[in-house]
């Protein structure tokens, strides 16, 4: 960290001006200069960038070290790219192609931007909350000696004040307090304007209390140094009192109106301020009244320097939205764009010659340019993307639990227990987490073996008191389970942070999160956010469907298979049998650390079913690819039953009942509707388009090098073109009904499209047409038609 000198602060101020100009010019170029063949507004947020430039200059060119990680406010993305442009790690071509195909993204993106982006942002609030969970992951790695202490850093979130309306902020705050997180800064750009409104000021009188009660230090940066000096002048106390009592909307409007309006209003409301006003002309008065803490470099540097311990800290930095731009303070400036005349005026004001708009140090004199360049070059932040660590652990064969009748949920717990007992690199890098459903999702035995993770020792009070309990959970630094409260959003943010451990800290983990299947939807935004960043994890959702029986409709899932069908970066498997589960868990561990891998979602069940005997291992490749024939159809067969997951027993019984009446009847096991559909879609694309360039497209395998039949087409090829399919799934039937379009087969889809209710399996399967009679009737209907 540089020593504070007057020259350093001057250079930081000049760097801040460069960031304001380059971010504004980048957006202007995209909207006014670059050809627009479709005529659509490109957009961008010049005002939101301008309110952040001083904060980001102080951070990136002063406060941050090489191990610090930052989640940048979505609308300040152009400022981040401008920083890397000044550092030489971003190209002019990328800036010129802002929001264009292949150019810098609208909002910072880990996977799509060329510069190092620690956390993707865009869905507001999530980029803030994930930094707290990343702090917890860093503590986990330090406690397990998986990263050197000297490589530890601080997790920083830059947020707009409107993001504090997001509920996930407070869910995260509670969890962070439980786990005693540290080394985390949240910096609020308190410009007091959102998209539609001015921020309600009464809440900012409460944030101190909310955060302080959760163990955070709160640092409010309201006034800049010149404004604080003015408070010491004659009339200054009255000025301070007036500012503190002024509403946010009034302050914004007066900022837009300028010095004359400030003077008139102050003389009317607080005539005691006249000595302060008389000492300044209108321009100087406007500069004074907008000299807030979030724009004052000396204030920012001093605040960051004073928080160098590991206490989590909330900085509330008062700013002006659109600071330094012609629409500063205007209520419509959120998506406002400077017109050509306004940008030309700004360029002239900054001394930038026409044609030198992209020059990094344009408008600076020789000595000043040299000092600013030197300060930028000495910035300690990472300038290149960390190489992603792949295949760090050998994945052993996952053991298959024995037993004639088993449920996939119970078998999942036994598999983890067996892995724990066997030990080794995989078991030592597994980290489990659950939102208060650890026991009911069969993680209890794993936790008994591996313990809860706590930075401070947590005694098992019941065990110490010799009270019998199946759960023997002590908390300690060697623990490998992170227990969360009932907030699914936090689970997915936890999985996102754990799944990025390799990218952020150089050590890949194998995160496993368990959740009730219907409640995936409660954290869906965070799940999508995790996948968008290419975080790698295994999500185990159980129990699923109306098969849950007496638990009733509130706990019975319908649409998660459809969610998975449309979610990039997440492969859905729904095993029926325990040997399928073991195979697919092994595949999930492989995918977590494969360059072309992804996260995996297992949809499991509490239903105990009879296991099938296998004559050989030929089924395994098909199960991984999405499906295989449990009973092979005869060539040219006119019908097949198709099932997925818990309804395997009904499908088998129906097959036995129909096989004599329907010669050559096949029984097709679908282990992944999602992956099977992806392969089919991609094969269609490859037949008509050139293959995607490196780094583009999804990760599904290229069928026969591209353009050949997909696995779904190959599976259905033995059937007659006029064959009928009966599909069966304890979930939305559309998850499998698309199979009718692969080769034009007739289809009769069975599944659940209404909310469930309590009852026995027999009652529910009859009511929702999932029983053997329904399958037989659906097959008969196909032939009658």
XYZ file of C-alpha atoms in Angstrom:
785
model
C 0.000 0.000 0.000
C 1.412 3.371 -0.989
C 2.289 5.943 1.628
C -0.166 8.816 1.642
C 1.440 11.898 0.159
C -0.054 14.925 -1.481
C 1.466 13.855 -4.809
C -0.010 10.357 -4.468
C -3.454 11.757 -3.785
C -3.156 14.100 -6.766
C -2.248 11.147 -8.983
C -5.160 9.126 -7.630
C -7.487 12.018 -8.418
C -6.180 12.152 -11.976
C -6.625 8.381 -12.287
C -10.198 8.786 -11.093
C -10.814 11.347 -13.840
C -9.382 8.927 -16.417
C -11.791 6.220 -15.227
C -14.747 8.577 -15.401
C -13.818 9.650 -18.917
C -12.993 6.186 -20.298
C -16.121 4.570 -18.872
C -18.296 7.383 -20.253
C -16.546 7.328 -23.634
C -16.824 3.543 -23.905
C -20.592 3.779 -23.429
C -20.863 6.796 -25.741
C -18.927 5.012 -28.477
C -21.230 1.993 -28.299
C -24.375 4.111 -28.523
C -23.429 7.000 -30.821
C -20.377 6.103 -32.925
C -20.388 2.362 -33.535
C -22.637 1.206 -36.389
C -25.964 -0.206 -35.178
C -27.389 -2.510 -37.862
C -30.495 -3.381 -35.826
C -31.109 0.173 -34.607
C -31.457 -0.871 -30.970
C -30.170 1.227 -28.107
C -27.021 -0.403 -26.767
C -27.306 1.211 -23.354
C -24.895 1.453 -20.491
C -24.878 3.402 -17.255
C -22.706 6.493 -17.444
C -24.211 7.956 -14.256
C -23.772 4.759 -12.231
C -20.153 4.532 -13.373
C -19.423 8.153 -12.451
C -20.590 7.685 -8.865
C -18.071 4.841 -8.400
C -14.893 6.072 -10.077
C -13.258 7.595 -6.991
C -14.068 4.547 -4.857
C -12.662 2.180 -7.469
C -9.568 4.299 -8.080
C -8.801 4.305 -4.348
C -9.356 0.571 -4.179
C -7.550 -0.674 -7.265
C -4.653 1.766 -7.241
C -4.160 1.953 -3.488
C -5.955 -0.457 -1.165
C -6.151 -3.809 -2.948
C -3.465 -6.465 -2.870
C -2.868 -9.334 -5.325
C -4.908 -11.812 -3.244
C -7.965 -9.608 -2.744
C -11.117 -10.531 -4.660
C -13.769 -8.020 -5.738
C -17.392 -8.257 -6.836
C -18.009 -5.075 -8.827
C -21.415 -3.394 -8.914
C -22.999 -4.526 -12.218
C -23.511 -1.031 -13.623
C -19.900 -0.094 -12.874
C -18.557 -2.777 -15.197
C -17.139 -0.201 -17.664
C -15.058 1.282 -14.824
C -13.499 -2.122 -14.118
C -12.592 -2.490 -17.788
C -11.203 1.051 -17.849
C -8.951 0.137 -14.897
C -7.546 -2.828 -16.768
C -7.177 -0.720 -19.902
C -4.955 1.698 -17.949
C -3.046 -1.292 -16.568
C -2.507 -2.714 -20.051
C -4.522 -5.869 -19.374
C -7.536 -4.858 -21.478
C -7.510 -4.005 -25.183
C -9.001 -1.007 -26.908
C -10.762 -3.430 -29.260
C -12.676 -4.908 -26.323
C -13.681 -1.457 -25.061
C -14.836 -0.417 -28.514
C -16.940 -3.572 -28.673
C -18.717 -2.946 -25.369
C -21.979 -4.920 -25.370
C -21.110 -6.223 -28.837
C -20.672 -9.876 -29.737
C -17.389 -11.102 -28.295
C -16.664 -7.737 -26.669
C -16.650 -6.676 -23.039
C -19.860 -7.739 -21.366
C -22.619 -5.496 -20.081
C -21.843 -6.627 -16.534
C -18.645 -8.212 -15.230
C -18.503 -11.873 -16.248
C -15.977 -14.413 -14.995
C -16.340 -16.662 -18.009
C -17.005 -14.272 -20.896
C -14.826 -11.248 -20.179
C -11.148 -11.293 -21.136
C -9.945 -9.524 -17.999
C -9.789 -11.253 -14.619
C -13.232 -11.018 -13.026
C -13.407 -12.553 -9.563
C -17.191 -12.758 -9.298
C -19.790 -12.312 -12.010
C -22.438 -9.741 -11.195
C -25.689 -8.742 -12.836
C -28.471 -10.124 -10.664
C -28.207 -7.490 -7.957
C -27.423 -8.529 -4.416
C -25.964 -11.926 -5.282
C -22.515 -10.547 -6.117
C -22.486 -8.913 -2.707
C -23.585 -11.943 -0.713
C -21.226 -14.372 -2.444
C -18.199 -12.486 -1.091
C -19.207 -13.424 2.468
C -19.375 -17.085 1.502
C -16.049 -16.768 -0.332
C -14.576 -15.439 2.907
C -15.882 -18.556 4.660
C -14.366 -20.777 1.957
C -11.005 -19.046 2.384
C -11.149 -19.711 6.134
C -12.020 -23.338 5.372
C -8.991 -23.736 3.108
C -6.697 -22.065 5.632
C -7.976 -24.275 8.446
C -7.429 -27.399 6.339
C -3.933 -26.281 5.263
C -5.067 -26.234 1.628
C -3.673 -22.756 0.940
C -0.678 -20.846 2.336
C -1.632 -18.150 4.875
C 0.353 -15.563 2.914
C -1.994 -16.053 -0.049
C -5.078 -15.066 1.947
C -6.853 -11.899 0.890
C -9.907 -9.796 1.505
C -13.278 -10.338 -0.174
C -14.709 -6.998 -1.334
C -18.149 -6.151 -2.706
C -18.963 -2.862 -4.409
C -22.713 -2.352 -4.299
C -25.291 0.199 -5.240
C -27.411 1.431 -2.355
C -30.558 0.009 -3.968
C -29.032 -3.464 -3.641
C -29.623 -3.197 0.089
C -33.300 -3.760 -0.703
C -32.450 -7.310 -1.793
C -33.529 -9.931 0.740
C -30.565 -12.192 -0.008
C -28.299 -9.552 1.573
C -29.891 -10.124 4.966
C -30.165 -13.893 4.642
C -26.452 -13.851 3.951
C -25.736 -11.410 6.782
C -27.349 -13.737 9.318
C -25.404 -16.754 8.052
C -22.156 -14.799 7.961
C -22.640 -13.859 11.605
C -23.254 -17.484 12.580
C -19.986 -18.502 10.946
C -17.991 -15.534 12.231
C -16.723 -14.481 8.816
C -13.798 -12.104 8.501
C -11.717 -10.295 5.865
C -14.781 -8.954 4.099
C -15.558 -5.400 2.963
C -18.876 -4.255 1.576
C -18.725 -0.766 0.083
C -22.040 0.979 -0.557
C -22.186 3.533 -3.354
C -24.783 5.639 -1.564
C -25.791 7.849 -4.466
C -29.390 7.778 -3.210
C -30.924 7.109 -6.611
C -32.221 3.845 -8.044
C -33.791 3.105 -11.416
C -37.247 4.385 -10.524
C -36.877 6.420 -7.377
C -34.775 8.223 -4.835
C -33.582 6.020 -1.986
C -35.594 6.286 1.225
C -33.222 8.009 3.629
C -34.878 6.717 6.783
C -33.435 3.222 6.192
C -29.861 4.507 6.213
C -30.368 5.547 9.797
C -30.893 1.853 10.565
C -28.164 0.108 8.604
C -25.595 0.935 11.275
C -27.689 -0.952 13.811
C -28.435 -3.921 11.514
C -24.827 -4.527 10.535
C -23.321 -3.695 13.929
C -25.638 -6.215 15.579
C -24.184 -8.853 13.234
C -20.596 -8.056 14.202
C -19.712 -5.640 11.401
C -17.852 -2.380 11.743
C -19.742 0.405 9.964
C -17.751 3.317 8.514
C -19.800 6.186 7.101
C -18.050 8.444 4.589
C -20.438 11.352 4.293
C -18.245 14.428 3.870
C -15.088 15.117 1.925
C -12.180 17.022 3.456
C -13.056 20.424 1.886
C -16.632 20.121 3.136
C -15.426 19.205 6.626
C -13.141 22.241 6.539
C -16.087 24.451 5.584
C -17.953 23.229 8.653
C -15.265 24.922 10.773
C -15.900 28.285 9.098
C -18.354 30.874 10.362
C -21.772 29.513 9.397
C -20.352 26.040 8.866
C -22.197 24.406 11.749
C -25.481 25.577 10.238
C -24.395 24.214 6.871
C -23.681 20.792 8.371
C -27.002 20.761 10.171
C -28.844 21.652 6.956
C -27.075 18.918 4.974
C -27.828 16.298 7.618
C -31.517 17.232 7.564
C -31.848 17.553 3.768
C -33.832 14.804 2.041
C -32.249 12.693 -0.655
C -34.573 13.900 -3.403
C -33.918 17.551 -2.558
C -30.164 16.986 -2.519
C -30.263 15.294 -5.916
C -32.402 18.015 -7.470
C -30.181 20.820 -6.150
C -27.121 19.004 -7.439
C -28.625 18.994 -10.914
C -29.674 22.658 -10.721
C -26.196 23.832 -9.682
C -24.544 26.546 -7.582
C -27.185 29.230 -7.969
C -29.909 26.880 -6.755
C -27.786 25.809 -3.796
C -27.252 29.439 -2.819
C -30.905 30.377 -3.087
C -32.090 27.354 -1.105
C -29.501 27.696 1.660
C -30.181 31.394 2.150
C -33.875 30.599 2.436
C -33.596 27.572 4.766
C -30.438 28.403 6.713
C -29.468 32.078 6.431
C -26.750 31.481 9.024
C -24.738 29.810 6.247
C -24.290 33.114 4.404
C -20.596 33.554 5.344
C -19.788 30.197 3.791
C -21.768 31.067 0.678
C -20.296 34.529 0.289
C -16.767 33.103 0.270
C -17.532 31.114 -2.906
C -18.892 31.749 -6.367
C -21.594 29.475 -7.789
C -19.139 27.017 -9.349
C -17.105 26.684 -6.162
C -20.278 26.326 -4.100
C -21.538 23.517 -6.332
C -18.173 21.771 -6.002
C -18.296 22.142 -2.221
C -21.845 20.793 -1.864
C -21.002 17.708 -3.950
C -17.746 17.082 -2.080
C -19.109 13.937 -0.452
C -17.004 11.233 1.168
C -17.354 8.789 -1.713
C -15.754 11.281 -4.122
C -13.011 12.606 -1.862
C -9.781 10.697 -2.400
C -8.185 11.631 0.905
C -11.284 10.486 2.792
C -11.449 7.181 0.918
C -7.747 6.380 1.340
C -7.882 7.228 5.024
C -10.951 5.018 5.543
C -9.469 2.026 3.719
C -6.164 2.398 5.563
C -7.929 2.424 8.915
C -9.627 -0.949 8.338
C -6.650 -3.229 7.826
C -7.636 -5.844 10.423
C -9.895 -8.811 9.644
C -13.136 -7.315 11.033
C -15.910 -7.382 8.404
C -16.610 -3.786 7.465
C -19.476 -1.934 5.803
C -18.417 1.355 4.205
C -21.328 3.678 3.427
C -19.842 6.113 0.911
C -22.076 9.093 0.107
C -21.857 9.904 -3.610
C -23.608 11.784 -6.395
C -25.096 9.713 -9.200
C -23.613 11.047 -12.415
C -20.859 12.932 -10.553
C -18.968 15.203 -12.930
C -21.456 14.623 -15.782
C -24.096 17.058 -17.077
C -27.010 15.040 -15.651
C -25.553 14.604 -12.147
C -28.432 14.302 -9.675
C -31.225 14.179 -12.288
C -33.851 11.603 -11.384
C -33.835 10.159 -14.924
C -30.075 9.672 -15.176
C -29.955 5.933 -14.453
C -30.035 4.917 -18.109
C -29.303 8.423 -19.370
C -26.696 8.934 -22.077
C -24.743 12.089 -22.848
C -25.458 13.406 -26.314
C -22.588 14.233 -28.720
C -22.526 17.872 -27.652
C -22.327 17.008 -23.974
C -19.541 14.451 -24.411
C -17.612 16.988 -26.515
C -17.942 19.554 -23.726
C -16.682 17.018 -21.185
C -13.749 16.122 -23.447
C -12.754 19.778 -23.802
C -13.088 20.317 -20.063
C -10.661 17.453 -19.469
C -8.219 18.780 -22.073
C -8.495 15.721 -24.333
C -7.902 16.503 -27.984
C -10.372 15.217 -30.547
C -9.093 11.906 -31.896
C -7.283 11.054 -28.637
C -10.325 9.875 -26.757
C -8.908 6.361 -26.260
C -5.411 7.482 -25.295
C -4.910 6.364 -21.654
C -3.211 9.544 -20.451
C -4.717 12.098 -22.829
C -5.111 15.560 -21.388
C -2.325 15.172 -18.827
C 0.916 17.111 -18.884
C 4.181 15.229 -19.144
C 5.092 15.181 -15.454
C 1.546 14.423 -14.351
C 1.193 11.663 -16.946
C 4.430 10.068 -15.801
C 3.371 10.143 -12.136
C -0.055 8.711 -12.891
C 1.414 6.010 -15.120
C 3.885 5.034 -12.411
C 1.128 4.819 -9.811
C -0.942 2.588 -12.102
C 1.976 0.335 -12.913
C 2.672 -0.144 -9.205
C -0.867 -1.325 -8.572
C -0.685 -4.723 -6.899
C -3.891 -6.252 -8.239
C -3.915 -9.393 -10.371
C -3.886 -8.486 -14.058
C -4.379 -11.870 -15.675
C -6.877 -14.639 -15.132
C -5.754 -17.427 -12.833
C -5.237 -20.667 -14.713
C -8.029 -22.995 -13.681
C -6.870 -26.099 -11.803
C -8.171 -29.281 -13.390
C -7.900 -32.953 -12.422
C -6.229 -32.392 -9.096
C -7.582 -35.580 -7.539
C -7.945 -39.092 -8.879
C -11.565 -40.189 -8.582
C -11.790 -43.805 -7.416
C -14.617 -46.152 -8.323
C -17.545 -45.196 -6.130
C -18.727 -48.183 -4.064
C -22.219 -49.571 -4.672
C -24.097 -50.242 -1.419
C -25.469 -53.760 -1.121
C -29.072 -54.671 -0.454
C -31.966 -56.175 -2.381
C -34.213 -53.182 -1.720
C -32.860 -49.651 -1.356
C -33.790 -46.031 -1.911
C -31.443 -43.736 -3.760
C -31.556 -41.228 -0.905
C -30.412 -43.758 1.708
C -27.818 -45.157 -0.687
C -26.399 -41.671 -1.218
C -25.741 -41.400 2.509
C -24.088 -44.830 2.605
C -21.881 -43.993 -0.376
C -20.590 -40.866 1.349
C -20.017 -42.836 4.558
C -18.029 -45.458 2.647
C -15.963 -42.763 0.942
C -15.283 -41.138 4.295
C -14.121 -44.393 5.863
C -11.920 -45.228 2.890
C -10.281 -41.787 3.036
C -8.002 -40.444 0.341
C -7.767 -37.318 -1.757
C -11.395 -37.271 -2.908
C -12.881 -37.759 0.547
C -10.587 -35.124 2.030
C -11.719 -32.532 -0.509
C -15.447 -33.186 -0.270
C -17.271 -30.382 1.528
C -20.941 -30.871 2.280
C -23.532 -28.245 3.102
C -27.252 -28.208 3.750
C -29.923 -25.672 4.823
C -30.958 -27.393 8.061
C -31.930 -30.654 6.321
C -28.671 -32.528 6.890
C -30.271 -35.439 8.761
C -33.347 -35.759 6.545
C -31.219 -35.867 3.388
C -29.023 -38.662 4.800
C -25.859 -36.667 5.420
C -25.827 -37.511 9.115
C -23.380 -40.423 8.935
C -20.922 -38.364 6.874
C -21.030 -35.578 9.446
C -20.537 -38.091 12.254
C -17.343 -39.164 10.515
C -16.041 -35.814 9.324
C -17.541 -33.239 11.697
C -18.886 -29.710 11.342
C -16.532 -26.975 10.170
C -16.096 -24.228 12.735
C -13.206 -21.835 13.174
C -13.826 -22.038 16.918
C -14.309 -25.370 18.698
C -17.983 -26.307 19.068
C -18.630 -29.048 21.623
C -21.299 -31.717 21.122
C -23.215 -30.973 24.331
C -25.456 -34.043 24.069
C -22.492 -36.372 23.637
C -20.678 -34.744 26.571
C -23.782 -35.273 28.707
C -23.939 -38.930 27.615
C -27.393 -38.431 26.055
C -27.853 -41.081 23.323
C -28.170 -39.629 19.830
C -27.536 -40.938 16.338
C -25.966 -37.576 15.494
C -22.532 -37.108 17.030
C -21.615 -33.687 15.711
C -18.713 -31.741 17.011
C -17.532 -28.545 15.380
C -13.838 -27.937 14.714
C -11.421 -26.617 12.104
C -10.982 -30.055 10.524
C -14.733 -30.454 9.957
C -16.012 -30.952 6.405
C -19.684 -30.042 6.705
C -20.950 -26.449 6.673
C -24.375 -26.385 8.264
C -26.629 -23.526 7.130
C -29.940 -22.150 8.293
C -33.200 -22.640 6.407
C -32.425 -20.404 3.428
C -31.961 -22.209 0.131
C -30.612 -19.036 -1.440
C -27.663 -19.231 0.957
C -27.083 -22.878 0.049
C -26.640 -22.041 -3.616
C -24.390 -19.081 -2.837
C -22.368 -21.383 -0.571
C -22.088 -23.914 -3.405
C -21.090 -21.098 -5.779
C -18.258 -20.016 -3.486
C -17.114 -23.583 -2.770
C -17.362 -24.409 -6.474
C -15.065 -21.486 -7.320
C -12.422 -22.401 -4.735
C -10.019 -23.540 -7.435
C -10.476 -20.375 -9.474
C -10.293 -18.019 -6.503
C -7.768 -19.744 -4.262
C -6.009 -22.372 -6.394
C -7.450 -25.443 -4.649
C -10.391 -27.312 -6.099
C -12.960 -28.730 -3.728
C -15.794 -31.187 -4.310
C -18.840 -29.386 -2.880
C -22.007 -31.385 -2.223
C -25.177 -29.578 -1.245
C -28.405 -31.291 -0.221
C -31.864 -29.742 -0.341
C -35.491 -30.811 -0.560
C -36.301 -31.108 -4.250
C -39.370 -28.821 -4.290
C -37.400 -26.040 -2.614
C -34.849 -25.682 -5.366
C -37.159 -22.986 -6.672
C -36.643 -20.937 -3.492
C -33.006 -20.366 -4.420
C -33.270 -20.520 -8.191
C -31.716 -17.112 -8.890
C -28.659 -18.040 -6.828
C -28.457 -21.461 -8.510
C -28.495 -19.814 -11.934
C -25.873 -17.331 -10.683
C -23.613 -20.183 -9.567
C -23.922 -21.942 -12.930
C -23.327 -18.706 -14.861
C -19.956 -18.406 -13.134
C -19.137 -22.050 -13.972
C -18.902 -22.952 -10.307
C -18.636 -26.731 -9.970
C -20.630 -28.698 -7.398
C -22.949 -31.652 -6.840
C -26.527 -30.757 -5.890
C -28.467 -33.617 -4.319
C -32.198 -32.896 -4.161
C -34.295 -35.357 -2.241
C -36.977 -36.497 -1.706
C -38.781 -35.821 -4.943
C -42.244 -35.937 -6.452
C -45.556 -37.264 -5.189
C -43.580 -40.387 -4.276
C -42.944 -38.536 -1.008
C -46.529 -39.535 -0.219
C -47.804 -38.497 3.226
C -45.708 -35.294 3.291
C -48.290 -33.689 1.002
C -48.246 -31.194 -1.847
C -46.091 -28.527 -0.183
C -43.179 -30.992 -0.148
C -43.880 -32.740 -3.459
C -41.946 -31.483 -6.463
C -43.282 -31.191 -9.987
C -41.162 -28.871 -12.108
C -37.484 -29.311 -11.052
C -36.781 -31.611 -14.053
C -38.024 -28.803 -16.310
C -35.854 -26.314 -14.425
C -32.850 -28.543 -15.050
C -33.835 -28.987 -18.692
C -33.415 -25.251 -19.235
C -30.457 -24.554 -16.925
C -27.040 -24.267 -18.634
C -24.063 -25.605 -16.719
C -26.094 -28.086 -14.661
C -26.540 -31.714 -15.694
C -29.602 -33.455 -14.251
C -29.476 -37.175 -13.466
C -32.386 -39.112 -11.996
C -31.190 -42.617 -11.114
C -33.690 -45.344 -10.237
C -31.231 -47.934 -8.975
C -28.352 -47.733 -6.548
C -25.712 -48.896 -9.018
C -26.810 -46.075 -11.329
C -26.443 -43.638 -8.444
C -22.886 -44.772 -7.648
C -21.894 -44.531 -11.315
C -23.411 -41.058 -11.691
C -21.820 -39.739 -8.501
C -18.488 -40.900 -9.888
C -19.278 -39.065 -13.114
C -20.216 -35.950 -11.114
C -16.850 -35.964 -9.330
C -15.140 -36.269 -12.704
C -17.135 -33.402 -14.175
C -16.348 -31.120 -11.234
C -12.675 -31.105 -12.176
C -12.865 -31.576 -15.954
C -12.164 -28.688 -18.368
C -15.339 -29.557 -20.291
C -17.285 -30.408 -17.139
C -20.163 -28.828 -15.294
C -22.182 -29.127 -12.109
C -24.531 -32.035 -11.520
C -28.016 -32.240 -10.005
C -29.161 -35.630 -8.675
C -32.908 -36.016 -8.104
C -33.289 -38.797 -5.558
C -36.145 -40.484 -3.719
C -36.978 -42.014 -0.360
C -38.815 -44.911 -2.052
C -37.109 -48.236 -1.447
C -37.299 -50.420 -4.555
C -36.031 -53.834 -5.580
C -32.683 -53.627 -7.317
C -32.122 -55.216 -10.741
C -29.527 -57.802 -11.653
C -27.020 -56.841 -14.346
C -25.557 -59.443 -16.686
C -22.660 -57.110 -17.506
C -21.534 -53.471 -17.489
C -22.736 -52.598 -20.976
C -25.462 -50.354 -19.532
C -23.027 -47.948 -17.901
C -21.987 -45.883 -20.922
C -25.607 -45.316 -21.841
C -26.551 -44.372 -18.275
C -23.860 -41.677 -18.227
C -24.965 -40.444 -21.667
C -28.566 -40.121 -20.502
C -30.349 -43.416 -21.132
C -30.097 -47.132 -21.878
C -32.383 -50.044 -22.672
C -33.232 -51.941 -19.509
C -35.129 -54.350 -21.790
C -33.944 -54.227 -25.401
C -36.657 -53.783 -28.052
C -36.854 -56.121 -30.996
C -35.820 -54.548 -34.332
C -38.780 -52.686 -35.739
C -40.721 -52.879 -32.468
C -43.948 -50.917 -32.448
C -43.822 -49.695 -28.853
C -41.590 -48.882 -25.906
C -42.128 -47.852 -22.316
C -39.878 -45.006 -21.179
C -39.362 -44.153 -17.504
C -37.128 -42.077 -15.291
C -36.384 -42.375 -11.572
C -38.646 -43.627 -8.812
C -41.314 -45.116 -11.112
C -39.039 -47.900 -12.342
C -41.093 -50.594 -10.480
C -44.320 -49.536 -12.220
C -42.558 -49.493 -15.573
C -41.143 -52.991 -15.008
C -44.501 -54.442 -13.930
C -46.258 -52.814 -16.880
C -43.600 -54.167 -19.248
C -44.199 -57.680 -17.905
C -47.959 -57.218 -18.358
C -47.633 -55.958 -21.939
C -44.697 -57.892 -23.402
C -46.795 -60.812 -24.661
C -49.417 -58.572 -26.265
C -46.878 -56.167 -27.764
C -44.116 -58.218 -29.416
C -40.627 -56.800 -29.053
C -41.728 -54.205 -26.469
C -38.753 -52.245 -25.163
C -38.180 -50.681 -21.736
C -36.035 -47.568 -21.871
C -34.415 -46.139 -18.716
C -33.792 -42.400 -18.963
C -31.161 -41.338 -16.438
C -30.896 -37.769 -17.703
C -33.724 -36.116 -19.664
C -31.627 -32.952 -19.626
C -28.370 -34.345 -21.002
C -30.192 -36.496 -23.545
C -32.107 -33.450 -24.795
C -28.931 -31.364 -24.989
C -27.217 -33.974 -27.127
C -30.185 -34.122 -29.496
C -30.395 -30.340 -29.783
C -26.693 -30.056 -30.425
C -26.718 -32.695 -33.125
C -29.421 -30.689 -34.904
C -27.341 -27.540 -34.655
C -24.214 -29.224 -35.922
C -25.972 -30.482 -39.020
C -26.754 -26.962 -40.135
C -24.046 -24.799 -38.620
C -20.288 -24.705 -38.377
C -19.016 -25.990 -35.022
C -18.626 -23.322 -32.328
C -15.272 -21.724 -31.730
C -13.241 -22.691 -28.699
C -14.882 -21.523 -25.503
C -18.342 -21.117 -27.070
C -21.443 -23.228 -26.897
C -22.467 -25.712 -24.245
C -20.462 -28.685 -23.011
C -22.496 -31.565 -24.291
C -20.414 -34.118 -26.223
C -20.036 -33.718 -29.955
C -21.868 -36.684 -31.472
C -19.475 -38.582 -33.727
C -17.364 -35.473 -34.120
C -20.405 -33.329 -34.880
C -23.360 -33.797 -37.191
C -23.922 -37.494 -36.430
C -26.897 -38.986 -34.602
C -27.300 -38.019 -30.992
C -27.576 -40.570 -28.191
C -31.361 -40.070 -28.123
C -31.576 -40.814 -31.852
C -29.368 -43.873 -31.492
C -31.473 -45.188 -28.601
C -34.716 -44.888 -30.559
C -33.308 -46.103 -33.876
C -34.287 -49.794 -33.374
C -37.986 -48.878 -33.125
C -40.352 -48.741 -36.056
C -40.970 -45.235 -37.420
C -44.626 -45.763 -36.506
C -43.883 -46.907 -32.957
C -45.530 -45.356 -29.911
C -43.831 -44.302 -26.677
C -45.355 -44.180 -23.207
C -43.221 -41.905 -21.021
C -43.369 -42.030 -17.227
C -41.873 -39.603 -14.701
C -42.726 -38.440 -11.175
C -42.648 -34.835 -12.316
C -43.720 -32.666 -15.221
C -44.406 -34.987 -18.198
C -42.929 -32.458 -20.631
C -39.528 -33.490 -19.253
C -39.784 -36.659 -21.391
C -42.523 -35.960 -23.937
C -40.031 -34.238 -26.256
C -38.726 -37.713 -27.127
C -41.617 -37.995 -29.556
C -39.985 -35.361 -31.718
C -36.640 -37.147 -32.050
C -37.829 -39.636 -34.709
C -41.476 -38.658 -35.043
C -42.826 -41.351 -32.750
C -46.290 -41.118 -31.289
C -46.178 -40.256 -27.600
C -48.349 -40.721 -24.533
C -46.742 -38.766 -21.678
C -47.531 -39.621 -18.064
C -46.458 -37.431 -15.187
C -47.632 -34.878 -12.636
C -49.120 -31.549 -13.656
C -51.183 -30.734 -10.562
C -50.224 -30.013 -6.989
C -49.963 -33.191 -4.963
C -51.669 -34.154 -1.723
C -51.223 -36.561 1.152
C -51.839 -40.267 0.712
C -50.302 -43.678 0.213
C -48.275 -44.363 -2.906
C -51.095 -46.487 -4.287
C -53.628 -43.718 -3.773
C -51.394 -41.052 -5.259
C -50.230 -43.092 -8.239
C -53.842 -43.910 -9.101
C -54.940 -40.291 -8.695
C -52.155 -38.861 -10.824
C -52.101 -41.700 -13.391
C -48.679 -43.028 -12.547
C -49.682 -46.610 -11.731
C -49.453 -49.776 -13.811
C -53.053 -49.479 -15.017
C -52.370 -45.992 -16.323
C -49.328 -47.242 -18.240
C -51.251 -50.126 -19.767
C -54.134 -47.825 -20.704
C -51.751 -45.309 -22.283
C -50.142 -48.078 -24.345
C -53.541 -49.385 -25.445
C -54.615 -45.898 -26.446
C -51.591 -45.586 -28.707
C -52.584 -48.751 -30.559
C -56.274 -47.907 -30.662
C -55.372 -44.612 -32.316
